mmCIF file of C-alpha atoms in Angstrom:
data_model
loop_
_atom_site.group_PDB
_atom_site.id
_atom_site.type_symbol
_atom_site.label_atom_id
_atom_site.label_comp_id
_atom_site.label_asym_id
_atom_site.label_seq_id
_atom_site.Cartn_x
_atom_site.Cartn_y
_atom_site.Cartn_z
ATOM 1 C CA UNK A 1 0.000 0.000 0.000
ATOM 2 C CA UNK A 2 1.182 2.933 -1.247
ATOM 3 C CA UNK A 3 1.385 5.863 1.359
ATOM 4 C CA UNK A 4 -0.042 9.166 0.085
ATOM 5 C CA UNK A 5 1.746 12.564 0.278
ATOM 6 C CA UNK A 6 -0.553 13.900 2.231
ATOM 7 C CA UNK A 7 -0.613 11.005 5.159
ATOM 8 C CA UNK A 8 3.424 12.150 4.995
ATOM 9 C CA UNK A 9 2.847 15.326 5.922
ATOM 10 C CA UNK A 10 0.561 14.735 8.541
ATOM 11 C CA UNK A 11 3.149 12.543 10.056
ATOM 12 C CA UNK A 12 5.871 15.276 10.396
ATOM 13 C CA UNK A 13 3.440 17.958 11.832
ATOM 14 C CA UNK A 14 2.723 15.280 14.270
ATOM 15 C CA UNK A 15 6.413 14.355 14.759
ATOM 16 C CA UNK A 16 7.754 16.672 17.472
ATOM 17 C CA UNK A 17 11.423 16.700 20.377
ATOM 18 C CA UNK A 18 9.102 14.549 23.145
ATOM 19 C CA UNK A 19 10.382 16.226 25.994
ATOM 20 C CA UNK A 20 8.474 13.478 28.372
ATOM 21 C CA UNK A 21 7.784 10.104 27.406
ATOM 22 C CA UNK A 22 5.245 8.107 29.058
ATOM 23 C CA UNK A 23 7.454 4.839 30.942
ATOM 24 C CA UNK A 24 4.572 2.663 30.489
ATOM 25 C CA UNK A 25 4.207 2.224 27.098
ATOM 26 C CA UNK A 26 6.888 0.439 24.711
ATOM 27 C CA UNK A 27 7.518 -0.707 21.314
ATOM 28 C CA UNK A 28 6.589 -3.372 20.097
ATOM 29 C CA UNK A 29 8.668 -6.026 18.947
ATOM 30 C CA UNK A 30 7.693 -6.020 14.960
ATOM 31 C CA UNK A 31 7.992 -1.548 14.960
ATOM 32 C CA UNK A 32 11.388 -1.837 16.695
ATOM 33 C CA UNK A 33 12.265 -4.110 13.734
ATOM 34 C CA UNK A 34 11.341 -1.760 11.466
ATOM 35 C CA UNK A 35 12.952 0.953 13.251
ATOM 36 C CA UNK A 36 16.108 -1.193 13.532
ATOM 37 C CA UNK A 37 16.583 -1.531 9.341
ATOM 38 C CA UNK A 38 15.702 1.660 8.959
ATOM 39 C CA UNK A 39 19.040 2.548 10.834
ATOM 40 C CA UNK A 40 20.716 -0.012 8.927
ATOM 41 C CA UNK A 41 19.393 0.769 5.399
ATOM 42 C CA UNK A 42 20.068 4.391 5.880
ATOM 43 C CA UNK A 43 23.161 6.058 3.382
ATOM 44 C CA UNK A 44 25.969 7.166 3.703
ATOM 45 C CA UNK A 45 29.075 8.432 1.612
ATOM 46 C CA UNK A 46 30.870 5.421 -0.252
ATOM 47 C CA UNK A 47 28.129 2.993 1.390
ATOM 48 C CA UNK A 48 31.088 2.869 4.015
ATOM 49 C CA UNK A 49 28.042 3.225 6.967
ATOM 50 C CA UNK A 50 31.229 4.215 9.368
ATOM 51 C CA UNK A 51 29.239 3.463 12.658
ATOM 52 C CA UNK A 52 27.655 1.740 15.506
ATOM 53 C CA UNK A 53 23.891 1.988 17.095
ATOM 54 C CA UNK A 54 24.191 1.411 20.636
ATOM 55 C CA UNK A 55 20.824 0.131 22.309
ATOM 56 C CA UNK A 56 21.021 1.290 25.655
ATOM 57 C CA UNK A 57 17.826 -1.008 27.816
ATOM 58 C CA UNK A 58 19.600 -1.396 30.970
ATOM 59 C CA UNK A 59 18.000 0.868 33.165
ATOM 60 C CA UNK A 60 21.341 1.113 35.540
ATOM 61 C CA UNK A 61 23.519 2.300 32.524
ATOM 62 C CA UNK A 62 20.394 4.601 31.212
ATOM 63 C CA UNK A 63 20.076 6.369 35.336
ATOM 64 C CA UNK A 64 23.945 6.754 34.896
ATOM 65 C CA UNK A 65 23.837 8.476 31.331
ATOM 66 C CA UNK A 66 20.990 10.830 32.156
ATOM 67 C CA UNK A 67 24.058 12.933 34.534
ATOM 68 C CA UNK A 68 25.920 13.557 31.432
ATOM 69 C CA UNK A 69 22.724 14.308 29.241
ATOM 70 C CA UNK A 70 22.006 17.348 30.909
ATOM 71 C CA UNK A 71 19.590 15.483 33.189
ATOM 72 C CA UNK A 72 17.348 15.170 30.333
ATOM 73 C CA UNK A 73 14.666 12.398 31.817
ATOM 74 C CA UNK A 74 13.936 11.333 28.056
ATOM 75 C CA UNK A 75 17.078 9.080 28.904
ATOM 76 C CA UNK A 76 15.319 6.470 31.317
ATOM 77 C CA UNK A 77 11.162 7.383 30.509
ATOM 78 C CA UNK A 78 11.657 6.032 27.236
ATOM 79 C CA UNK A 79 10.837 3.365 25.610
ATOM 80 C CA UNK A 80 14.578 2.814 23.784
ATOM 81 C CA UNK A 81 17.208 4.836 23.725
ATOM 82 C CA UNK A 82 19.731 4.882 20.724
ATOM 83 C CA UNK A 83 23.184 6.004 20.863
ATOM 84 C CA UNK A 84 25.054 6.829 17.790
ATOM 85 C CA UNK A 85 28.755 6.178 17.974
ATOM 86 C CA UNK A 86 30.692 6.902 14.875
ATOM 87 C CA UNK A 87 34.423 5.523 13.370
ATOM 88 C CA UNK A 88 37.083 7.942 14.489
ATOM 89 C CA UNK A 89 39.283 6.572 11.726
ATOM 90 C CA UNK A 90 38.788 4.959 8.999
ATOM 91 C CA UNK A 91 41.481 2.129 8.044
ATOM 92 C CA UNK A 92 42.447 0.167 5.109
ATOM 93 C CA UNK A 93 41.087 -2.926 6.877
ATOM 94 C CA UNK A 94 37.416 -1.290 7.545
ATOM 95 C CA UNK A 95 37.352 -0.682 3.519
ATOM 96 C CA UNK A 96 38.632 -4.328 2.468
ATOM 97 C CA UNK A 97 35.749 -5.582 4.810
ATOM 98 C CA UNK A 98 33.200 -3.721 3.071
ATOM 99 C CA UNK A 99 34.854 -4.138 -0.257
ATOM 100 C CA UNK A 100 34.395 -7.886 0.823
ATOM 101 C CA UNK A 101 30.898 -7.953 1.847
ATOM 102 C CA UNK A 102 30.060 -5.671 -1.572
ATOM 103 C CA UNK A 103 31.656 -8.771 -3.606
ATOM 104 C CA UNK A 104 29.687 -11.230 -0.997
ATOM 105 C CA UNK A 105 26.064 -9.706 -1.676
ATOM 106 C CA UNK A 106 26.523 -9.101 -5.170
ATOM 107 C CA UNK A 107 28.184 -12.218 -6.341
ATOM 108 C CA UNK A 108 31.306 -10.535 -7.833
ATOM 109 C CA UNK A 109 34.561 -11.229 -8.201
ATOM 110 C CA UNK A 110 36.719 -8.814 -5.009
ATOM 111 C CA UNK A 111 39.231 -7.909 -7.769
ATOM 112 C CA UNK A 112 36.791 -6.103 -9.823
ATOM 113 C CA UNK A 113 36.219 -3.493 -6.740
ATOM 114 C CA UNK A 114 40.026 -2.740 -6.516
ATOM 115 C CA UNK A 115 39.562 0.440 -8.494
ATOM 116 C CA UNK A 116 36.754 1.453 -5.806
ATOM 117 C CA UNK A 117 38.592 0.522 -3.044
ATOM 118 C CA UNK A 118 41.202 2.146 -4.066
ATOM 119 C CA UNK A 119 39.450 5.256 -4.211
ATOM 120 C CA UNK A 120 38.429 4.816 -0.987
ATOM 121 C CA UNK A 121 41.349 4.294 0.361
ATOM 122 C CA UNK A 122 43.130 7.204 -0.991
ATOM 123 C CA UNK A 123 40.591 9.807 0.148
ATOM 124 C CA UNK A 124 39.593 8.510 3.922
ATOM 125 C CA UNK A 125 42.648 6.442 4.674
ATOM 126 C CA UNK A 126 45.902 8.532 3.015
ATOM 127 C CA UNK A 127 44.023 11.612 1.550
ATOM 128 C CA UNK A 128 43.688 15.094 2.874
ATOM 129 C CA UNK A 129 40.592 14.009 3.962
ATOM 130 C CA UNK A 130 41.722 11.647 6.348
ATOM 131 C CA UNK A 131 42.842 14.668 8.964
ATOM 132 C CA UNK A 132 38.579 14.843 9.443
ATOM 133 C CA UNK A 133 37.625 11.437 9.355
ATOM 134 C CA UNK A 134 35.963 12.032 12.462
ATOM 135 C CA UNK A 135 33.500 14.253 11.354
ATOM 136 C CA UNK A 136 32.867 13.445 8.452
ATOM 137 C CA UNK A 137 31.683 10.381 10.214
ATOM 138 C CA UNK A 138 29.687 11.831 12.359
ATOM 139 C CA UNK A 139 27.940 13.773 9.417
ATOM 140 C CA UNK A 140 27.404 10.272 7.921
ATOM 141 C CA UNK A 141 25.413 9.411 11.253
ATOM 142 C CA UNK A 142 23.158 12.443 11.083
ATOM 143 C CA UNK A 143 21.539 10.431 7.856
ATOM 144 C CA UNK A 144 20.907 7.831 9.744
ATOM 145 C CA UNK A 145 19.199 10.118 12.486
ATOM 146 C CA UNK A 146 17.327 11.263 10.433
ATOM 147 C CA UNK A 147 15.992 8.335 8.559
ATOM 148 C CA UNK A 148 15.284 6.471 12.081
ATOM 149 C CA UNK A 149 12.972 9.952 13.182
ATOM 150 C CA UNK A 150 10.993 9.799 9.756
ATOM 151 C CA UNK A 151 10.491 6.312 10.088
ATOM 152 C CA UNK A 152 9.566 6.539 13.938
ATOM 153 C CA UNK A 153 7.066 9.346 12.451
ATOM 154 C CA UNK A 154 5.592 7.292 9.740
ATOM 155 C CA UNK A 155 4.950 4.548 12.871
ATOM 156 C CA UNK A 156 3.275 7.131 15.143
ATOM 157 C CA UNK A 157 6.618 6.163 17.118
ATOM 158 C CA UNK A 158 7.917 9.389 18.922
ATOM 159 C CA UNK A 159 10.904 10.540 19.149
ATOM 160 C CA UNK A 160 13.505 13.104 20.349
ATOM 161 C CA UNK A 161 17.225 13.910 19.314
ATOM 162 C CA UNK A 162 19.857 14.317 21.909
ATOM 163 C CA UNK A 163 22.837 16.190 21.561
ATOM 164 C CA UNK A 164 22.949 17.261 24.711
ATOM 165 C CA UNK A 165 25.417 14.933 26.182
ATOM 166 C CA UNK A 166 29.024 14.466 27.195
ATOM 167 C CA UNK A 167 30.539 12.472 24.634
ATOM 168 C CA UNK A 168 33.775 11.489 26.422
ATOM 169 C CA UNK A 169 31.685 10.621 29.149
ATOM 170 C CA UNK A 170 29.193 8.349 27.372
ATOM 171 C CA UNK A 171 32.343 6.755 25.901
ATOM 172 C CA UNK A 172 33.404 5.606 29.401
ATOM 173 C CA UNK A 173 30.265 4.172 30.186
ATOM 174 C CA UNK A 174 29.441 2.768 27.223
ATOM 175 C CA UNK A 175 32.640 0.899 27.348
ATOM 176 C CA UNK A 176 33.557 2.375 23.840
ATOM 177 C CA UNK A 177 37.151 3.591 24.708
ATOM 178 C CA UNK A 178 39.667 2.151 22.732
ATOM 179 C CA UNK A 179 37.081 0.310 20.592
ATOM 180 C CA UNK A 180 37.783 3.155 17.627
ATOM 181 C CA UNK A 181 34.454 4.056 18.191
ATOM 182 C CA UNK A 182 32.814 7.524 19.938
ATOM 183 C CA UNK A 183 29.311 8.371 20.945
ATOM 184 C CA UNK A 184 28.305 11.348 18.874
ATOM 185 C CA UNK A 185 24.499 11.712 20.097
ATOM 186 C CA UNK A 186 21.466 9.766 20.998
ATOM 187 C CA UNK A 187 17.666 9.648 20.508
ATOM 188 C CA UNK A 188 14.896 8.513 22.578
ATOM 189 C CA UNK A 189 11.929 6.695 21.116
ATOM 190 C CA UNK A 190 8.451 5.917 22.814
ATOM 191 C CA UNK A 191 5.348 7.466 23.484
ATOM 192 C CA UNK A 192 4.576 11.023 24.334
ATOM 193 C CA UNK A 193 2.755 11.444 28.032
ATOM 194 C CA UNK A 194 -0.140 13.214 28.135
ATOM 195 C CA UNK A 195 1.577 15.734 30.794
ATOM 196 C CA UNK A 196 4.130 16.887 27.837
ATOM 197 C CA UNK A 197 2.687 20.251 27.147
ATOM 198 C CA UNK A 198 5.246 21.139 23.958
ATOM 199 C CA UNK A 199 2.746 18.384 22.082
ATOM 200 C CA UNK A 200 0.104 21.445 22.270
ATOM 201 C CA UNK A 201 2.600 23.852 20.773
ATOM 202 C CA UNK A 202 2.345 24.765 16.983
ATOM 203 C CA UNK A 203 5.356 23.946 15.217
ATOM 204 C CA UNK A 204 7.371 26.807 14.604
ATOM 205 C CA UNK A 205 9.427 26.504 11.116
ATOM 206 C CA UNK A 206 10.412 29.277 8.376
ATOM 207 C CA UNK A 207 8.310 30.015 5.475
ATOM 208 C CA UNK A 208 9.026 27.303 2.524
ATOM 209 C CA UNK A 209 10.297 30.988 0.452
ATOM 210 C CA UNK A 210 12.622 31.444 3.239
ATOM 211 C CA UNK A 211 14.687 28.268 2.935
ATOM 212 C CA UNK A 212 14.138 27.008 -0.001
ATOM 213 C CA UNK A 213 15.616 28.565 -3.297
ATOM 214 C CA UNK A 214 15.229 27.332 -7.042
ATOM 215 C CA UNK A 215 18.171 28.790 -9.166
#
């Protein structure tokens, strides 16, 4: 069934930053699927998908994240929490492995991808380019934010993005030191509570001549 444009916009006037989730209700086993691909089908630049997405369910490593999230009680009332922890370098072994598991899905030979590794290699591993590698990872996982919020949307999932945290800190808890891995930010996905009273705000956004522009 094909969903129309008009049930899309619907969606993201709904969608808003649930600043209070209601504990009690959680999602279900088939939408977190859905939720789950939709992190893992998302893009990103090469196909390289340079990161990790950290379900955090314990509640005693949620209650000692919410410190270094600003106290932001999103952290524990939801119903998952999602931390996105990107590559801080990338290496010539990270490329051969997806170079690899390109050759694996699509039945090719891994010498016919040498050129495109290659490439690769010589713009994220010894390029200029390689200096940033960081953040131009953690652009990569914005995409992926992105996609997982529309897709909560289209569930009549909420959601809300958190960059207010202390990366280094969520590093140490998560356990991702050393792992070439770093938390970048999170988002917390549930259900709204009735006593959030930003649900009852309009949404405030530009006009559509403001911030869009046709050349």
């Amino acid at each position: 069934m094909t969903i129309q444009p008009q049930e899309i916009l619907e969606k993201l006037q709904w969608r808003y930053a649930v600043k209070k989730f209601d504990p009690s209700k959680k999602i279900s086993e088939a939408d977190w699927f859905v939720l789950e691909e939709s992190l893992r089908l998302a893009p990103s630049s090469y196909g390289l998908q340079p990161w990790k997405f950290i379900v955090v369910q314990d509640p005693k490593i949620r209650a000692a994240l919410t410190p270094v999230s600003w106290n932001q009680t999103q952290v524990e009332d939801c119903s998952h929490y999602v931390v996105l922890a990107t590559l801080t370098k990338i290496e010539v072994a990270y490329v051969e492995k997806f170079v690899t598991k390109i050759a694996q899905v699509r039945e090719l030979d891994v010498a016919s991808l040498e050129n495109y590794k290659n490439l690769m290699v010589s713009d994220l591993v010894n390029g200029p380019r390689s200096a940033i590698v960081q953040w131009w990872s953690q652009r990569q996982s914005y995409i992926a934010m992105g996609m997982l919020m529309e897709t909560a949307a289209l569930l009549d999932i909420d959601a809300c993005p958190l960059e207010g945290i202390e990366p280094a800190a969520y590093d140490r808890i998560l356990q991702l030191e050393g792992s070439g891995y770093a938390a970048v930010a999170a988002v917390a996905l549930g259900y709204r509570s009735l006593e959030d009273k930003y649900q009852l705000l309009k949404k405030v956004r530009f006009d559509r001549d403001e911030v869009i522009v046709w050349h």
